[in-house]
Tab-separated table of C-alpha atoms in Angstrom:
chain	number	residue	atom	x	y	z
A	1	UNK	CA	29.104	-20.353	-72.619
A	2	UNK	CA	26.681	-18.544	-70.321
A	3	UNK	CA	23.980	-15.900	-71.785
A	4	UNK	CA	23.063	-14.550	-68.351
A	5	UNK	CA	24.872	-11.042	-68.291
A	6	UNK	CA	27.574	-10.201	-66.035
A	7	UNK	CA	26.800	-8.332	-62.933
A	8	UNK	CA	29.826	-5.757	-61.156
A	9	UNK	CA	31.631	-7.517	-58.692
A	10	UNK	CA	30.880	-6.721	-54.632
A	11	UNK	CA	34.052	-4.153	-54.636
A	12	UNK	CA	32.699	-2.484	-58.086
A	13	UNK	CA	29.241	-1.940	-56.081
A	14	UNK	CA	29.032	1.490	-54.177
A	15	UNK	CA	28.887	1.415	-50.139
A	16	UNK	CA	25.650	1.803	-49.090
A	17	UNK	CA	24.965	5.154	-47.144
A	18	UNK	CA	23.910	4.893	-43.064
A	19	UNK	CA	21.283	7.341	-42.668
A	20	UNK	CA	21.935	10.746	-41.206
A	21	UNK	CA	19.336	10.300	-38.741
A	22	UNK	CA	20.991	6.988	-37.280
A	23	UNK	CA	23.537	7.587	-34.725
A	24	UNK	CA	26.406	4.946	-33.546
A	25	UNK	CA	27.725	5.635	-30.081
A	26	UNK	CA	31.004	3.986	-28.845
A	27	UNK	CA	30.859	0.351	-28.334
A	28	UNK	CA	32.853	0.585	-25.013
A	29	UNK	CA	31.685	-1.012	-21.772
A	30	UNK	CA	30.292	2.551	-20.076
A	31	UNK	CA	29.061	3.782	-23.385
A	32	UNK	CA	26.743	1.339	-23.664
A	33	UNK	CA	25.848	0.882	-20.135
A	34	UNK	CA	25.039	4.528	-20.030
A	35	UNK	CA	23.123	4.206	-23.197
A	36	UNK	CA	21.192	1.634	-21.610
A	37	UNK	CA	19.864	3.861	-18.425
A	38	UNK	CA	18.919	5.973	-20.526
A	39	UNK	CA	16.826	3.926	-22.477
A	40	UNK	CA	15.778	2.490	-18.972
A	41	UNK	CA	14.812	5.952	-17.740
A	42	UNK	CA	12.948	7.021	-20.956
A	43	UNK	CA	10.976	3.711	-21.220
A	44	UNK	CA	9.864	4.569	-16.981
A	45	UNK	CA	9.174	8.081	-17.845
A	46	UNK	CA	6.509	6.676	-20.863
A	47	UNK	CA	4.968	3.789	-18.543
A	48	UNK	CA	1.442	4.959	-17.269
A	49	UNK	CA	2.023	2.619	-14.296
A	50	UNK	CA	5.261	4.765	-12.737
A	51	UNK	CA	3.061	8.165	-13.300
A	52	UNK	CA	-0.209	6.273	-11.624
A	53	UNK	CA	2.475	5.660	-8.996
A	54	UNK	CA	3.576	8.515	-8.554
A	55	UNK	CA	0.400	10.220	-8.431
A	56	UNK	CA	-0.678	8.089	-5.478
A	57	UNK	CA	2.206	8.389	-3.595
A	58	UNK	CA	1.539	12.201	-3.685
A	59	UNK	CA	-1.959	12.271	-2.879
A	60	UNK	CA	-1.536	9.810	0.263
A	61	UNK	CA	1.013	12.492	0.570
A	62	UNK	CA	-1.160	15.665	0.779
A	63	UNK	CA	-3.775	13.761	2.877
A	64	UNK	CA	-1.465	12.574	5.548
A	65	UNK	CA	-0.848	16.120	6.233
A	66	UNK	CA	-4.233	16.933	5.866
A	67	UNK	CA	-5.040	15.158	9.578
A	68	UNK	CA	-2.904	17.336	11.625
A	69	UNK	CA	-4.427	20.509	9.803
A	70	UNK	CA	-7.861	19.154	10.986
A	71	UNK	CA	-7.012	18.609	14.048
A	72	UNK	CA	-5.601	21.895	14.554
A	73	UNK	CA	-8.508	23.878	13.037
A	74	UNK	CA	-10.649	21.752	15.631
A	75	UNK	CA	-9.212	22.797	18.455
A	76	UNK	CA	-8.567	26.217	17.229
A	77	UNK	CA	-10.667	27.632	20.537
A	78	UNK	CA	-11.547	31.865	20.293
A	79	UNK	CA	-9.415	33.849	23.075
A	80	UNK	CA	-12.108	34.127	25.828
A	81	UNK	CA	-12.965	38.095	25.825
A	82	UNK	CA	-13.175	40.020	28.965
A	83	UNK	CA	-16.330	41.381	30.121
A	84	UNK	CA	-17.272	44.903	30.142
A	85	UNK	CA	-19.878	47.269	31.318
A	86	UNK	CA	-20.805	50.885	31.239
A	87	UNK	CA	-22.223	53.034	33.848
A	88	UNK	CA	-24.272	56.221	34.228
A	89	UNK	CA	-21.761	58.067	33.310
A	90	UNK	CA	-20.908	56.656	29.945
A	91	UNK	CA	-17.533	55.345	31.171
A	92	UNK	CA	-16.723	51.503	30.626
A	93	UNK	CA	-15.187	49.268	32.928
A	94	UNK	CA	-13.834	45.926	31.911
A	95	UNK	CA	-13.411	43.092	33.918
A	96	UNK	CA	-9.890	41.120	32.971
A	97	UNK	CA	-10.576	37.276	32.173
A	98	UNK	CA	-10.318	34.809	35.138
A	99	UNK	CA	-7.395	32.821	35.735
A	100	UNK	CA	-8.786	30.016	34.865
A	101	UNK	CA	-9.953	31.305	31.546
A	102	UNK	CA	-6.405	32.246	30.810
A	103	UNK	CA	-4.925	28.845	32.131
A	104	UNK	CA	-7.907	27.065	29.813
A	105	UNK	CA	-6.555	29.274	26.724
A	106	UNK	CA	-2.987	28.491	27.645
A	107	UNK	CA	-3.744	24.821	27.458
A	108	UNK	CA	-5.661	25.104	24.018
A	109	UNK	CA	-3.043	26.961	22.513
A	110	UNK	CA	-0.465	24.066	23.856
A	111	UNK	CA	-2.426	21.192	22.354
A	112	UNK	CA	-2.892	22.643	18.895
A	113	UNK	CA	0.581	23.502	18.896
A	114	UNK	CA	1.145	19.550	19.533
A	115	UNK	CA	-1.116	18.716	16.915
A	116	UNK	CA	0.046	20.934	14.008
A	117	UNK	CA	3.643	20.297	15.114
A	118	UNK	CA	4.083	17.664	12.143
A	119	UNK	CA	2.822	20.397	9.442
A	120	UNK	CA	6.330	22.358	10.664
A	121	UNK	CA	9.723	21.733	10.382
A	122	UNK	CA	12.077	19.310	11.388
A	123	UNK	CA	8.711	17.529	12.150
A	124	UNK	CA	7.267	17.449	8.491
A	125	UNK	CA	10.390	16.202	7.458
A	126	UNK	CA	10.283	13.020	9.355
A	127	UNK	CA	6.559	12.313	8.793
A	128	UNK	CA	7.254	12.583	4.974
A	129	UNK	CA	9.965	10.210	5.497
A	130	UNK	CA	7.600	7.718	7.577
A	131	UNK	CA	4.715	8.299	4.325
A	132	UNK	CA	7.871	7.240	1.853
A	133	UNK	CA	8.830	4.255	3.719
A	134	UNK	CA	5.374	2.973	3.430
A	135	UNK	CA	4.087	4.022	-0.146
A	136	UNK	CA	7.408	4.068	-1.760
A	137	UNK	CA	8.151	0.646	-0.503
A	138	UNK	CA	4.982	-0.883	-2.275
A	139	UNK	CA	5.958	0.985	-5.131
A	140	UNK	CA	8.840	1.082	-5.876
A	141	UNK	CA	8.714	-2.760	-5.710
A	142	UNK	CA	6.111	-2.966	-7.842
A	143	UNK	CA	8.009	-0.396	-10.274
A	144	UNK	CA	11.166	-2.820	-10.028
A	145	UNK	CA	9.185	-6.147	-10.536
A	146	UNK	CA	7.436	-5.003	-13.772
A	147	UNK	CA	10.556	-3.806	-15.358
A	148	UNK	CA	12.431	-6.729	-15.314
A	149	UNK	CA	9.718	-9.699	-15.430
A	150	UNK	CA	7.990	-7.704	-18.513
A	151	UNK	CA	11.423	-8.157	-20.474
A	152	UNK	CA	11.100	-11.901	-19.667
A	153	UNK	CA	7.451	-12.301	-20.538
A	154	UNK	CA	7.293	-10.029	-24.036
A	155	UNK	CA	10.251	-11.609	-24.915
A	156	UNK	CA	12.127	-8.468	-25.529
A	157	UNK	CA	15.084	-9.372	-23.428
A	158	UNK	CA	16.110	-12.023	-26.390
A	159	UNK	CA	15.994	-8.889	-28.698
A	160	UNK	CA	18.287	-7.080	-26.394
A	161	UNK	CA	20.594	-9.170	-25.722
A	162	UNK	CA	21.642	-10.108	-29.704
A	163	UNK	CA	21.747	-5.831	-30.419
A	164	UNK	CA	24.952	-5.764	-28.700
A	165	UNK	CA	24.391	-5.024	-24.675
A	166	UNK	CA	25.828	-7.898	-22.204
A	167	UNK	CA	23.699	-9.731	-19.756
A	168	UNK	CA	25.841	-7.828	-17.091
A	169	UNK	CA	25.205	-4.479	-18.896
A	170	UNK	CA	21.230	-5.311	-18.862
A	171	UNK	CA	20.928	-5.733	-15.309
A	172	UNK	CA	23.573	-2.685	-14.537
A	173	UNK	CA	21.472	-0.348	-17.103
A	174	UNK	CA	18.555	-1.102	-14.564
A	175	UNK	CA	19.935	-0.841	-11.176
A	176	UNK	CA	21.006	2.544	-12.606
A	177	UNK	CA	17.570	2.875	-13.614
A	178	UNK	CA	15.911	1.997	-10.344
A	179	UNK	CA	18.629	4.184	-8.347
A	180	UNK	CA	18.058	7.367	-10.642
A	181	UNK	CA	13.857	7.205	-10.093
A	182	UNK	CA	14.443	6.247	-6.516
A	183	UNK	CA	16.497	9.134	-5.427
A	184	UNK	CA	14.128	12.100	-7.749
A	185	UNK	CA	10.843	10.366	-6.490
A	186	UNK	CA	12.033	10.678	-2.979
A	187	UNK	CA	13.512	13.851	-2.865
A	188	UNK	CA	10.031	15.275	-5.048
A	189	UNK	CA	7.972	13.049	-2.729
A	190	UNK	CA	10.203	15.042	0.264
A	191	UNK	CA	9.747	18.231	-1.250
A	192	UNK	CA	6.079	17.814	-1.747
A	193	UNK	CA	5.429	16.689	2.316
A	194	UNK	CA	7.146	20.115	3.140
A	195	UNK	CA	5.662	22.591	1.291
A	196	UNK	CA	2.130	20.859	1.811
A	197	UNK	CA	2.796	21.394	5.713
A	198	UNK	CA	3.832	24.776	5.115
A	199	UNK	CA	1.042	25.602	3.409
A	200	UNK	CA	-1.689	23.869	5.830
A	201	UNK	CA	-0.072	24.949	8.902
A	202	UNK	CA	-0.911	28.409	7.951
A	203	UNK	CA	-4.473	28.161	8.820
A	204	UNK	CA	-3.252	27.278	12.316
A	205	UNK	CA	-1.841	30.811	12.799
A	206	UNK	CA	1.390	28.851	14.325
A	207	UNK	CA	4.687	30.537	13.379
A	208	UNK	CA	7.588	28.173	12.163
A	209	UNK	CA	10.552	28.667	14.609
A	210	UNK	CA	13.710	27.931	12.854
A	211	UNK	CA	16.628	27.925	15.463
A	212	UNK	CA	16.988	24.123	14.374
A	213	UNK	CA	18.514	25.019	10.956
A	214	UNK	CA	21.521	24.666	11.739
A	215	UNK	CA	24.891	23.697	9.759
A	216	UNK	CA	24.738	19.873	11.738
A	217	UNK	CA	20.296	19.550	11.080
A	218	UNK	CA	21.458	20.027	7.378
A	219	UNK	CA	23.772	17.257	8.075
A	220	UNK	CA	21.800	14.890	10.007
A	221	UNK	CA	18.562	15.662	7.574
A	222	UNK	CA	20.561	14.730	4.664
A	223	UNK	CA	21.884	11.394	6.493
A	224	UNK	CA	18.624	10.968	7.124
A	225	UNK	CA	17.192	10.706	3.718
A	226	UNK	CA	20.147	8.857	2.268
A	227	UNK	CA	19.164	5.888	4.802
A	228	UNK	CA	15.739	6.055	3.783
A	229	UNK	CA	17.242	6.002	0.244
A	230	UNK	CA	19.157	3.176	1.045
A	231	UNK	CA	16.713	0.584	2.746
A	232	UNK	CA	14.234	1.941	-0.822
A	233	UNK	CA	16.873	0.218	-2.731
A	234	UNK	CA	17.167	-2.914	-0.826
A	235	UNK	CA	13.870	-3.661	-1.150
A	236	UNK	CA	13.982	-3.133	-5.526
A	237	UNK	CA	17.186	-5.208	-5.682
A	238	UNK	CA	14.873	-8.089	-3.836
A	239	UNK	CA	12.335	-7.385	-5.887
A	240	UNK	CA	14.783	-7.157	-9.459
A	241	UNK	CA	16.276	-10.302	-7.864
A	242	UNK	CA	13.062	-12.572	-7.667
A	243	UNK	CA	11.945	-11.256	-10.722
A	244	UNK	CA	14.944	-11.962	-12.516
A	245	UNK	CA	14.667	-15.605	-11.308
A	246	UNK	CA	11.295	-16.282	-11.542
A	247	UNK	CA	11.249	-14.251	-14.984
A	248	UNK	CA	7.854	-13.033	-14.185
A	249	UNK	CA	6.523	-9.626	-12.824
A	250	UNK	CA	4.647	-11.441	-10.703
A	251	UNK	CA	7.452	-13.195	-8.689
A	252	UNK	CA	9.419	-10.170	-8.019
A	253	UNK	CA	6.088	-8.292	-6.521
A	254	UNK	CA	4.640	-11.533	-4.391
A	255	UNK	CA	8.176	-12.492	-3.528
């Protein structure tokens, strides 16, 4: 007969309690998947590389404007003034500027106007636009690449995949990912190349003439941005694809 004592039985034990601090979502497809962006989004918002990023993008940003506000300023010519003299009486007479000083003045006025024209809208829309599709390019592949060769080469993806989310909901949670920082970077990025212009092309003394804002402009600028938007995300999905077969950060930003 045994001596060791007899311990209570598995259904005699007492559950143990799930902390109050640990939450369990739904186990559904979109649950998860949306679970998963947002753990995408959080772990972009922490990286130092997409705020380094960022900050470039913003100061090639500022000084691409900066050109055309230099420019301006240096042809910013003083009106000529019109001579005047007074005579033995005390009365002055003023001699009205020459033609040609007024044609000369005309044409100044008519080149910085050219100049500054991208520091004003529609203009300053499109150049931020051209500054996006070159900086945001490079980045935003770079952004893409590291995401989703870093899971490969920590070895985190393993972890990821045994906690419950499917291979399909992995790459899904960062597409979403990429789309979600794509479209706020741009628009910020967008926003930024506006108000910049605004803001320089008051030392040009050039008002903004806004019979272009129209209902259709509004239309066609928001066309506009979606395109840019669009070829953006071609260019991560290469990137996301290389990476993903290469499993390296590497091949998805040399690819």
């Amino acid at each position: 007969m045994s001596s060791i004592p007899q311990t209570a039985t598995e259904q005699d034990m007492p559950a143990a309690k799930r902390s109050d601090t640990v939450i369990m979502g739904h186990q559904d497809f979109l649950s998860v998947l949306f679970r998963s962006i947002g753990a995408e989004l959080y772990k972009l918002r922490r990286r130092a590389m997409s705020k380094i990023l960022l900050l470039i993008a913003t100061l090639i940003m500022i000084i691409t404007f900066l050109f055309p506000a230099l420019g301006a300023l240096a042809n910013n010519s003083p009106l000529p003034q019109a001579s005047c003299t007074t005579d033995s009486n005390g009365q002055q007479h003023c001699t009205p500027q020459s033609l040609q000083d007024t044609a000369r003045q005309v044409i100044a006025e008519k080149i910085k106007a050219d100049i500054s024209a991208p520091l004003r809208l529609p203009n300053s829309l499109a150049l931020s636009v051209t500054v996006i599709n070159l900086v945001g390019t490079i980045s935003l592949i770079i952004l893409t690449g590291t995401i989703v060769g870093s899971e490969y080469g920590i070895g985190t993806i393993r972890l990821m995949l045994i906690r419950g989310p499917t291979r399909t909901q992995f790459f899904l949670a960062k597409i979403g990912a990429v789309i979600i920082y794509l479209l706020a970077t741009l628009f910020l990025l967008i926003l930024v190349g506006i108000i910049v212009g605004a803001l320089f092309n008051l030392t040009t003394g050039i008002a903004v003439d806004f019979s272009f804002f129209t209902a259709e402009w509004i239309v066609h600028a928001i066309l506009y941005v979606l395109i840019t938007a669009l070829g953006l995300f071609v260019y991560s999905m290469i990137a996301l694809c290389l990476a993903t077969l290469g499993k390296t950060t590497a091949a998805g930003i040399a690819g």
